[in-house]
CSV table of C-alpha atoms in Angstrom, one decimal:
chain,number,residue,atom,x,y,z
A,4,MET,CA,45.6,-69.3,111.1
A,5,ARG,CA,43.7,-67.7,113.4
A,6,LYS,CA,39.7,-68.2,112.9
A,7,VAL,CA,37.8,-65.3,112.2
A,8,TYR,CA,35.0,-65.6,114.3
A,9,LEU,CA,31.2,-63.6,113.9
A,10,PRO,CA,30.0,-60.4,116.3
A,11,CYS,CA,27.9,-62.3,118.0
A,12,GLU,CA,30.1,-65.4,117.9
A,13,THR,CA,32.9,-63.3,120.0
A,14,VAL,CA,30.6,-61.7,122.4
A,15,ALA,CA,28.9,-65.7,123.5
A,16,ARG,CA,33.2,-66.9,123.4
A,17,TYR,CA,34.5,-63.7,125.6
A,18,VAL,CA,32.5,-61.1,126.3
A,19,LEU,CA,29.5,-62.1,128.4
A,20,PRO,CA,31.8,-65.2,130.8
A,21,ILE,CA,34.4,-61.9,130.9
A,22,PHE,CA,30.7,-60.2,132.0
A,23,ARG,CA,29.4,-62.9,134.7
A,24,SER,CA,33.2,-62.9,135.9
A,25,LEU,CA,32.7,-60.0,137.0
A,26,VAL,CA,29.4,-59.9,137.7
A,27,ALA,CA,30.0,-62.8,140.0
A,28,LYS,CA,33.0,-61.1,142.0
A,29,GLU,CA,30.9,-57.7,142.5
A,30,LEU,CA,28.2,-59.7,144.0
A,31,ILE,CA,31.1,-61.6,146.6
A,32,GLU,CA,33.3,-59.4,147.1
A,33,LYS,CA,30.9,-55.9,147.4
A,34,TYR,CA,28.1,-57.7,148.7
A,35,ASN,CA,29.1,-60.8,150.8
A,36,PHE,CA,26.8,-63.3,148.7
A,37,THR,CA,27.9,-66.7,148.6
A,38,GLN,CA,29.2,-68.7,146.0
A,39,VAL,CA,26.0,-70.7,145.9
A,40,GLU,CA,24.5,-67.7,146.7
A,41,ALA,CA,26.1,-65.8,143.7
A,42,ALA,CA,25.7,-69.3,141.1
A,43,GLU,CA,21.9,-69.2,142.3
A,44,LYS,CA,21.4,-65.9,141.3
A,45,LEU,CA,23.9,-66.3,137.5
A,46,GLY,CA,22.0,-69.8,136.9
A,47,THR,CA,25.8,-71.2,137.3
A,48,THR,CA,27.4,-73.8,139.6
A,49,GLN,CA,28.9,-73.5,143.1
A,50,ALA,CA,32.4,-74.1,140.9
A,51,ALA,CA,31.2,-72.4,137.6
A,52,ILE,CA,31.7,-69.2,139.7
A,53,SER,CA,34.8,-70.3,142.4
A,54,GLN,CA,37.0,-70.0,138.6
A,55,TYR,CA,35.5,-66.5,138.3
A,56,ILE,CA,37.1,-65.7,141.1
A,57,HIS,CA,40.0,-67.6,140.8
A,58,SER,CA,40.5,-66.2,137.0
A,59,LYS,CA,40.5,-69.4,135.8
A,60,ARG,CA,37.8,-69.0,133.7
A,61,GLY,CA,36.4,-65.4,132.2
A,62,TYR,CA,39.0,-64.3,131.3
A,63,LYS,CA,40.3,-66.3,128.5
A,64,GLY,CA,41.1,-62.9,125.6
A,65,ILE,CA,40.2,-60.3,127.5
A,66,GLU,CA,43.7,-58.0,126.6
A,67,GLN,CA,41.4,-57.6,122.9
A,68,PHE,CA,39.0,-56.1,124.7
A,69,GLY,CA,40.8,-53.4,126.8
A,70,ASP,CA,38.8,-50.8,124.4
A,71,ILE,CA,35.5,-51.7,126.4
A,72,LEU,CA,36.6,-53.6,129.3
A,73,PRO,CA,35.6,-50.1,131.0
A,74,THR,CA,31.7,-50.4,129.5
A,75,ILE,CA,31.8,-54.3,130.5
A,76,GLN,CA,33.2,-53.4,134.3
A,77,SER,CA,31.0,-50.4,134.5
A,78,THR,CA,27.4,-52.5,133.2
A,79,ALA,CA,28.8,-55.1,135.6
A,80,LYS,CA,28.7,-53.7,138.9
A,81,GLU,CA,25.4,-51.7,137.5
A,82,THR,CA,23.9,-55.6,136.6
A,83,ALA,CA,25.3,-56.5,139.9
């Protein structure tokens, strides 16, 4: 049986990690931030940034957001 989440739980559990991952990648790849600098900007640890960069964090369930993924991506680029 699959658990059904409230919309706010879905955002917190899936969308925000995807967004953070995309912002972290943008800061590092486009703006040449170090992982430590990106972590400071995002209020997280360098280890979390490393996991975002290597797609070990932030991509759980990404396939279910295919319809809004372009919006998440463009917003992440704009935020970075």
